[in-house]
CSV table of C-alpha atoms in Angstrom, one decimal:
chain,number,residue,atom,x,y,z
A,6,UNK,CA,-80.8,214.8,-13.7
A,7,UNK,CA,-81.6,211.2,-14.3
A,8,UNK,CA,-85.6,210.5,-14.9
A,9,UNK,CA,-86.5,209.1,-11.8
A,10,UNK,CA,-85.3,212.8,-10.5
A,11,UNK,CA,-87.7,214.7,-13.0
A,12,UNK,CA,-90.5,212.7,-12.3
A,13,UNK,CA,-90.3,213.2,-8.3
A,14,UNK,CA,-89.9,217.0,-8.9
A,15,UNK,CA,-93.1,217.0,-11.3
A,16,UNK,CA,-94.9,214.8,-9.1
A,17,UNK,CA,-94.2,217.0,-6.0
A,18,UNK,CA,-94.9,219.9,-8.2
A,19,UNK,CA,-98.7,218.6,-9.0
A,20,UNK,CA,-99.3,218.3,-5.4
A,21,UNK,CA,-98.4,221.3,-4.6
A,22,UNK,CA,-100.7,222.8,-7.6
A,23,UNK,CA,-103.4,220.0,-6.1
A,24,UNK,CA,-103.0,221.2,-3.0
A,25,UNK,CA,-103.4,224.8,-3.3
A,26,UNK,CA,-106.8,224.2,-5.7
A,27,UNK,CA,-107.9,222.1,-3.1
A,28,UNK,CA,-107.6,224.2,-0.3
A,29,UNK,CA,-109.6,227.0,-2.4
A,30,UNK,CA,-112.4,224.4,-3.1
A,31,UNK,CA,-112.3,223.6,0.7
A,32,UNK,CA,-112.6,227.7,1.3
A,33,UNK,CA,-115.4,228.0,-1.1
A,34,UNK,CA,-117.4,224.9,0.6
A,35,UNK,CA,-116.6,225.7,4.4
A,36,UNK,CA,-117.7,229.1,3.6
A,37,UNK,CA,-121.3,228.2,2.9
A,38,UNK,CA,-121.1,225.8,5.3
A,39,UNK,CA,-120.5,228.1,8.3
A,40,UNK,CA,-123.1,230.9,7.3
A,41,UNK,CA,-125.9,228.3,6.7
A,42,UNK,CA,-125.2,226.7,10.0
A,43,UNK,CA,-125.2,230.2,11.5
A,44,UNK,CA,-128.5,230.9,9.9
A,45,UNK,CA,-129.5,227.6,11.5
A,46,UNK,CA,-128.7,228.2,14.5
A,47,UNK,CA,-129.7,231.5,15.1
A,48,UNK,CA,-133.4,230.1,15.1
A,49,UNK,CA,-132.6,228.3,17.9
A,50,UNK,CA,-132.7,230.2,21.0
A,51,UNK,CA,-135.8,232.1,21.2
A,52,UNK,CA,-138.3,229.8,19.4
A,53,UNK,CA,-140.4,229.4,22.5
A,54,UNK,CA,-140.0,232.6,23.9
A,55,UNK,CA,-141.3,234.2,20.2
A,56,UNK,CA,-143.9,231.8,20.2
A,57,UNK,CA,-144.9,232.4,23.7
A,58,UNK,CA,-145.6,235.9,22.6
A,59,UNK,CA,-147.7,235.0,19.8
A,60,UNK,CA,-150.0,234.1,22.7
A,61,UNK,CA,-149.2,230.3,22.1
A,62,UNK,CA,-149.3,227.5,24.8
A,63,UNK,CA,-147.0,224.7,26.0
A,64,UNK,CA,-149.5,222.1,24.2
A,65,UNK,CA,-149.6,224.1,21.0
A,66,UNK,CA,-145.8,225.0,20.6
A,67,UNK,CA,-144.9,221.3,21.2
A,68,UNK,CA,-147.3,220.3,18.1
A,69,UNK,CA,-145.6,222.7,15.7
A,70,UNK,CA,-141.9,221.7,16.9
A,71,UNK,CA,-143.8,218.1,16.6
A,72,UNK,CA,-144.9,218.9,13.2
A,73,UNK,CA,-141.1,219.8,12.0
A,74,UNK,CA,-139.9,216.9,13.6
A,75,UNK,CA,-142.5,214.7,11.2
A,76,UNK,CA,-141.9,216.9,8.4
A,77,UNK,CA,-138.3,216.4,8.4
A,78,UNK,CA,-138.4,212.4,9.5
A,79,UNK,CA,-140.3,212.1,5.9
A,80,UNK,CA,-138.5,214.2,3.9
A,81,UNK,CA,-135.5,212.8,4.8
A,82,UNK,CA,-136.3,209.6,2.8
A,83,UNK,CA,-136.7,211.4,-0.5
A,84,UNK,CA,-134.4,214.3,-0.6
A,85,UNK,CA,-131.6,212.3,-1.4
A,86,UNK,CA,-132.9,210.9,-4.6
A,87,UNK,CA,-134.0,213.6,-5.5
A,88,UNK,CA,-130.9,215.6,-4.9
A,89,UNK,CA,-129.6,213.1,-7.5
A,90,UNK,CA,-131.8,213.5,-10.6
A,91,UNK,CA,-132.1,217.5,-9.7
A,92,UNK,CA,-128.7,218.2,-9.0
A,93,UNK,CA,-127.1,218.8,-5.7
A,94,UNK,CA,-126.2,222.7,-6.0
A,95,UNK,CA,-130.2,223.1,-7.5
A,96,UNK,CA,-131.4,221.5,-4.4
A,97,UNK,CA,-129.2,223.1,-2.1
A,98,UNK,CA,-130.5,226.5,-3.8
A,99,UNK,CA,-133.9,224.8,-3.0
A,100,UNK,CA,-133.3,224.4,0.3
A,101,UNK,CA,-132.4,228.5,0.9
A,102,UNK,CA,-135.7,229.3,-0.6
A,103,UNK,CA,-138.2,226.9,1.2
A,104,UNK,CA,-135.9,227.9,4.3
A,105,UNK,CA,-136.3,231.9,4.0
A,106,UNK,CA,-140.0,230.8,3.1
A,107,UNK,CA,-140.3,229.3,6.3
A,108,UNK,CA,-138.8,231.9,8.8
A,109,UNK,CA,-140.9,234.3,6.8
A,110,UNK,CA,-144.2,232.3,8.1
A,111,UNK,CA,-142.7,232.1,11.6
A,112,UNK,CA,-142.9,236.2,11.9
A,113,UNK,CA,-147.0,235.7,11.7
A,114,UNK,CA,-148.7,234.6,14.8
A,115,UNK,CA,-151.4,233.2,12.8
A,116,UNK,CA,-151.4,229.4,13.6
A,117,UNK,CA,-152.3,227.9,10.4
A,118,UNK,CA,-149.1,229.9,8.9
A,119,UNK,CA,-147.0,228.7,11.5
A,120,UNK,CA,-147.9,224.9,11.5
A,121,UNK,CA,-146.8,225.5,7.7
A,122,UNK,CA,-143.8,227.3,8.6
A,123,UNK,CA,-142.8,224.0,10.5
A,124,UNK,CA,-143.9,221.5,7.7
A,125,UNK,CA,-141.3,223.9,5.3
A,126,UNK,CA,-138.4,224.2,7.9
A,127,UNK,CA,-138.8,220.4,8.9
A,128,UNK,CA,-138.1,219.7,5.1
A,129,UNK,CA,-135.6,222.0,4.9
A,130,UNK,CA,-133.3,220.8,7.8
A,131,UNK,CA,-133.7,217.6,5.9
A,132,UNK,CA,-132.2,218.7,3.0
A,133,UNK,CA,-129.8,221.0,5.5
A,134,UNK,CA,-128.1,217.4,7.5
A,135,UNK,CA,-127.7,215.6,3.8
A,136,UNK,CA,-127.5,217.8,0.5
A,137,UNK,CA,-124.5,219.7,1.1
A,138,UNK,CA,-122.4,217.0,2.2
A,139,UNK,CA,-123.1,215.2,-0.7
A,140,UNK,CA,-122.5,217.8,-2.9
A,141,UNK,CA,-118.7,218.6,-1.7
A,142,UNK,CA,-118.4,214.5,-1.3
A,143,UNK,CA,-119.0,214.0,-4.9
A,144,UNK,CA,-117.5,217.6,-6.3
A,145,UNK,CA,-114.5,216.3,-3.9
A,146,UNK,CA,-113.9,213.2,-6.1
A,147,UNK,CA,-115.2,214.8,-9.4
A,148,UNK,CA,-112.0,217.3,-8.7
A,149,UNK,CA,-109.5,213.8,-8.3
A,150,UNK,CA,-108.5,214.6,-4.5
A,151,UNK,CA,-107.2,212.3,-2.6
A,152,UNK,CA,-110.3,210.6,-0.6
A,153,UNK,CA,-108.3,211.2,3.0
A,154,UNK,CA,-108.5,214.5,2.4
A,155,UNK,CA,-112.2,214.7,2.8
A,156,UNK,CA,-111.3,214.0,6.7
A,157,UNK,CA,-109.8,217.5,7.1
A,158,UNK,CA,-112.4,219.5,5.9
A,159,UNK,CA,-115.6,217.2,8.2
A,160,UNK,CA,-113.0,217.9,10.9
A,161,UNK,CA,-113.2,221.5,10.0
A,162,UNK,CA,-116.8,221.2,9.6
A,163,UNK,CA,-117.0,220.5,13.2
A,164,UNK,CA,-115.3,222.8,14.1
A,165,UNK,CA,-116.5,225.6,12.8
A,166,UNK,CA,-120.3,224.1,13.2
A,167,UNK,CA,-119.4,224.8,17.0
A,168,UNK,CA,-118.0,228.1,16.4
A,169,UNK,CA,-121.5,229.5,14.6
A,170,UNK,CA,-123.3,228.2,17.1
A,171,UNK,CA,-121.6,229.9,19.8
A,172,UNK,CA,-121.6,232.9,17.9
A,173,UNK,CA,-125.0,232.7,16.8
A,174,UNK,CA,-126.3,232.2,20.8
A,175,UNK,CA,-124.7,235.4,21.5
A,176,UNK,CA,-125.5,237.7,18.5
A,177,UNK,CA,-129.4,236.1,18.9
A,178,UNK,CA,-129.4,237.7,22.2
A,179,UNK,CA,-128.3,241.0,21.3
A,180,UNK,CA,-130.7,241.0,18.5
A,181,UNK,CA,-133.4,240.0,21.0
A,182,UNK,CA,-132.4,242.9,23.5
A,183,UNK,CA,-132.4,245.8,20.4
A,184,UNK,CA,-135.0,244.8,18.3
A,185,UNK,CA,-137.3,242.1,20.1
A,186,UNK,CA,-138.0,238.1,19.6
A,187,UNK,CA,-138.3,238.9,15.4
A,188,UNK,CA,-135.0,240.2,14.8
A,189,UNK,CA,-133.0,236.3,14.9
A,190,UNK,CA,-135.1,235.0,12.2
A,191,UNK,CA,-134.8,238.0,10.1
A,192,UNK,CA,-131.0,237.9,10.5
A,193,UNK,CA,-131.1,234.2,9.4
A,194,UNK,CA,-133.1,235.0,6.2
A,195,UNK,CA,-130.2,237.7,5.2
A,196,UNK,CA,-127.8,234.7,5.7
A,197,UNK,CA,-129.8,232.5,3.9
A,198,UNK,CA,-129.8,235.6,0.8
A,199,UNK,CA,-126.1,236.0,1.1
A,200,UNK,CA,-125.8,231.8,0.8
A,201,UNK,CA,-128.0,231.6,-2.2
A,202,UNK,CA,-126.2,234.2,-4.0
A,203,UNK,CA,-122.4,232.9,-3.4
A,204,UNK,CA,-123.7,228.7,-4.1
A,205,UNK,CA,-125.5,230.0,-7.5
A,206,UNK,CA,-122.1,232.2,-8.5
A,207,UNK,CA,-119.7,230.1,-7.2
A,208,UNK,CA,-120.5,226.2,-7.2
A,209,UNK,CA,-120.9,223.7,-9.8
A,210,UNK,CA,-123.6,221.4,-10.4
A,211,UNK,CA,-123.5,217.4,-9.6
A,212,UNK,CA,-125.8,214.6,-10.2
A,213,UNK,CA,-125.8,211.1,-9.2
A,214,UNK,CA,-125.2,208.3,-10.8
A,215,UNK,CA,-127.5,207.0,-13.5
A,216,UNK,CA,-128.3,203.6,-11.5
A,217,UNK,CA,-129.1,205.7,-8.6
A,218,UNK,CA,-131.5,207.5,-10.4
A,219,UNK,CA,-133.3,204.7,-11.6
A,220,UNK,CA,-134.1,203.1,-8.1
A,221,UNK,CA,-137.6,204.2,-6.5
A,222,UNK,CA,-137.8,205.2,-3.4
A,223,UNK,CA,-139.8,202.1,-2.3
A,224,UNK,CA,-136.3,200.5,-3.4
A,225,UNK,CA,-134.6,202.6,-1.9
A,226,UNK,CA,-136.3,202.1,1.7
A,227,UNK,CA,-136.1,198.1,1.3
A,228,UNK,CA,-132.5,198.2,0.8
A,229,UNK,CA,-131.9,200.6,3.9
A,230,UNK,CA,-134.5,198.3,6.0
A,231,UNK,CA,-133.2,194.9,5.0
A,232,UNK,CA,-128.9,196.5,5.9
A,233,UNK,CA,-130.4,196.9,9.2
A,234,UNK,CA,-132.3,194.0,10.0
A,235,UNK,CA,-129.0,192.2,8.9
A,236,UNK,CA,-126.7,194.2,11.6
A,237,UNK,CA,-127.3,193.6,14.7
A,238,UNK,CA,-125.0,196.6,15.2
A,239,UNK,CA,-126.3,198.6,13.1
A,240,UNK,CA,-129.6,198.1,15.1
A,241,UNK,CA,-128.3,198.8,18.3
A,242,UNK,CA,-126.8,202.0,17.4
A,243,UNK,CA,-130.0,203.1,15.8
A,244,UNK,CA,-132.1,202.1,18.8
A,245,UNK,CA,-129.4,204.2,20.8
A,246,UNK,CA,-129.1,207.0,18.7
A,247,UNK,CA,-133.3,207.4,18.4
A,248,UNK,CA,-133.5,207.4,22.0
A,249,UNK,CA,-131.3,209.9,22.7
A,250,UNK,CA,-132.5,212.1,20.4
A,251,UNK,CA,-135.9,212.1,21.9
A,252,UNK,CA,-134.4,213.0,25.2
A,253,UNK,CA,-133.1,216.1,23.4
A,254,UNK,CA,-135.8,216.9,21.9
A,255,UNK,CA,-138.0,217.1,24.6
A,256,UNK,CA,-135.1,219.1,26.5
A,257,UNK,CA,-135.0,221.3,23.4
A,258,UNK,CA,-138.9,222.2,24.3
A,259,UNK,CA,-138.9,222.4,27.8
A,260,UNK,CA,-135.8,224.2,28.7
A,261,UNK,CA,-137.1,227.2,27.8
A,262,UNK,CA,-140.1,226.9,30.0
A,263,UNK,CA,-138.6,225.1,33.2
A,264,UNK,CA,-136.2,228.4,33.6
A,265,UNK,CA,-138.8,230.7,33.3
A,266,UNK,CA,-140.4,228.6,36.2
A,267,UNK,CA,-137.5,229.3,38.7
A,268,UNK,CA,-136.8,232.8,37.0
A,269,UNK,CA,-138.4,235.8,39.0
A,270,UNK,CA,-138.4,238.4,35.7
A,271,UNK,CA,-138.4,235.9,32.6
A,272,UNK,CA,-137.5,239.1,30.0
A,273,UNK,CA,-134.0,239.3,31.9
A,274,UNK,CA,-133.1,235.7,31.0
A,275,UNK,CA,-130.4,235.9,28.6
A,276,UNK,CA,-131.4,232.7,26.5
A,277,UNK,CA,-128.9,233.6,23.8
A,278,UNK,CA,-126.2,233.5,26.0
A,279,UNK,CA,-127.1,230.4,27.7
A,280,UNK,CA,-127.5,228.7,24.2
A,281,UNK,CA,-123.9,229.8,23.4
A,282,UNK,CA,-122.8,228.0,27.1
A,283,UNK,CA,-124.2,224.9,25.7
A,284,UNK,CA,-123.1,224.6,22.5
A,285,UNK,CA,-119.5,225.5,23.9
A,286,UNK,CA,-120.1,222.2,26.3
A,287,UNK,CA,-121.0,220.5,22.9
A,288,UNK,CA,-117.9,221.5,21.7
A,289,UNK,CA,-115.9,220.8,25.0
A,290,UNK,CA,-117.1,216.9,24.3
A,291,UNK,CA,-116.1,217.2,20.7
A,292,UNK,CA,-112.4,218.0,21.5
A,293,UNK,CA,-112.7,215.6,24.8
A,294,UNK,CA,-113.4,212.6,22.4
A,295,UNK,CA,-110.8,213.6,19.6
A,296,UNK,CA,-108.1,213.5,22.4
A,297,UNK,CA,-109.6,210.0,23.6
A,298,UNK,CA,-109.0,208.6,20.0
A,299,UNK,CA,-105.3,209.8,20.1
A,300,UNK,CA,-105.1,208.2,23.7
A,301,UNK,CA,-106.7,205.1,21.7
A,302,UNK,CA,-104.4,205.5,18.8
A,303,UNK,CA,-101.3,205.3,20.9
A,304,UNK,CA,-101.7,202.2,21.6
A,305,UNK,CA,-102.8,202.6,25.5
A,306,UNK,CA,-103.0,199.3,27.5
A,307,UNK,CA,-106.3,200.2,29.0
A,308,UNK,CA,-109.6,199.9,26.6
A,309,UNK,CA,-111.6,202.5,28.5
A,310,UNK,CA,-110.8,204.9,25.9
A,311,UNK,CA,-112.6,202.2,23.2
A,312,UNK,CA,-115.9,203.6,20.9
A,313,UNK,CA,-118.0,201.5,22.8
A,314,UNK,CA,-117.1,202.6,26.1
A,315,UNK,CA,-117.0,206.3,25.4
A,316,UNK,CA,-120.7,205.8,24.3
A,317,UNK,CA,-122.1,204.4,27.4
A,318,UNK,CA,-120.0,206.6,29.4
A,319,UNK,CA,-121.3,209.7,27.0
A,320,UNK,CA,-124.9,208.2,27.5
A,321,UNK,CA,-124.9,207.4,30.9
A,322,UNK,CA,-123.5,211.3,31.7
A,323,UNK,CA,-126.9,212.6,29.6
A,324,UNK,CA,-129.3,209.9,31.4
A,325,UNK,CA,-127.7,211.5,34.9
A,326,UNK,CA,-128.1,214.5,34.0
A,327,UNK,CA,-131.6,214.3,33.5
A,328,UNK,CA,-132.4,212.8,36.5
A,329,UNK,CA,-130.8,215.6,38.2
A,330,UNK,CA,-132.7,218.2,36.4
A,331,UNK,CA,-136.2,216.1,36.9
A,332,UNK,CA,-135.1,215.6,40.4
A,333,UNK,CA,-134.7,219.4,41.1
A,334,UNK,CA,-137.3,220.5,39.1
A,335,UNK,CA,-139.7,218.7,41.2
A,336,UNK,CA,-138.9,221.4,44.2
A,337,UNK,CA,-138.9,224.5,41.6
């Protein structure tokens, strides 16, 4: 066996070693992952209706999902430096605690409690969209693994985001039909339990770097504020993006209402299960656009399957469908 030969078979032997640490590192991360996007979502379906029991108006349960909204739009700014000079793992820890805290508030009808419950879960959900991906991005290249690999496990990420939510619109509705509009935020705080427990056994702390830590958060904004005034594209996606997401919003609140408006016994609607049908059209769209990129990726003479195009497409689709919900809800 010449050298070049024992090199190749050592080589393909590391990779194989690589491979099979790195897919228990994946396990380990997708694991929390999945539960605390469970937990997530399993506060999702009955919000209004539990709230509506409390004895709470349209006006009032707009200003606390309000309040979150704000809550989280702030905290976003700071968590991440934060995360950096804390640790990532402490902060993810953190973010179990201030999250159990919160669903904890949101089982008292009292409203002061649960315009706190809001500012706590607004912070939270912060911390939820931005802490844990940083944490497996820089454990990932603490570890040495190949950066391309970080595709497959975001692409599992997905994935199995859309598989919890499903799930969690169907078990929320069984938990709803035994044990009343309580029982889905309870269920989320024992998720939240069993996630605390495996991050603090299981994962290892990281930190940013030192000239991270050293920026402000003043610095921090400026640097952010001046990279989009400089993109124009940058810009236009934001402006996009922030519109949309209003849209949702406000279809997030009034959903709820608007089908107990056409609904002749409002305890028989199964909210749970419509959750899970929309999340499942979430996921329809994820898989719809994946195939569009491999349409793109083969080299197709058309350019309808371009980014750009799919977005307006994708956009104008939402802004239609609201129209025809505005249009019938008029006659409701």
């Amino acid at each position: 066996m010449n050298e070049s030969q024992a090199n190749y078979e050592i080589n393909a032997e590391n990779q194989i070693k690589m491979s099979k640490t790195f897919k228990s590192f994946q396990k380990k991360y997708l694991a929390v992952y999945t539960i605390v996007m469970g937990a997530d979502w399993l506060q999702g379906p009955y919000l209004y209706m539990l709230y509506q029991s409390y004895g709470l108006n349209l006006t009032e349960i707009a200003t606390l999902f309000l309040t979150g909204f704000v809550s989280s739009a702030f905290a976003g700014t700071a968590v991440g430096s934060l995360a950096d000079i804390y640790g990532r793992k402490s902060v993810c820890i953190i973010y179990c605690f201030t999250m159990v805290s919160a669903l904890f508030l949101r089982l008292v009808s009292a409203y002061s409690l649960l315009f706190c419950s809001h500012v706590l879960s607004g912070l939270s959900t912060a911390l939820l969209y931005s802490v844990f991906e940083s944490w497996y991005v820089s454990e990932h290249t603490k570890r040495g693994y190949p950066p391309e690999w970080r595709a497959r496990t975001f692409a599992l990420c997905t994935f199995l985001n859309s598989i919890s939510a499903i799930l969690a619109g169907i078990f929320s509705n069984a938990l709803v039909d035994i044990w009343g509009y309580r029982a889905p935020y309870m269920a989320a705080v024992a998720l939240l339990c069993m996630v605390c427990v495996v991050i603090t056994s299981t994962w290892s702390e990281n930190y940013g770097n030192a000239q991270q830590k050293q920026k402000s958060l003043g610095t921090s904004l400026k640097e952010g504020l001046s990279v989009l005034m400089q993109s124009r594209n940058i810009t236009v996606i934001a402006a996009a993006q922030t519109l949309f997401e209003c849209s949702m919003y406000i279809f997030v609140l009034l959903y709820t209402p608007a089908i107990e408006a056409i609904s002749e016994d409002t305890a028989t609607v199964a909210l749970g299960y419509l959750f899970s049908t929309m999340m499942l059209a979430v996921m329809a769209g994820s898989l719809v656009f994946q195939l569009c990129e491999q349409i793109n990726k083969m080299g197709s003479s058309s350019s309808f399957f371009s980014k750009d195009k799919i977005l307006a497409f994708a956009l104008c689709l939402a802004s239609c469908s609201f129209m025809i919900m505005a249009y019938y809800g008029q006659f409701s």
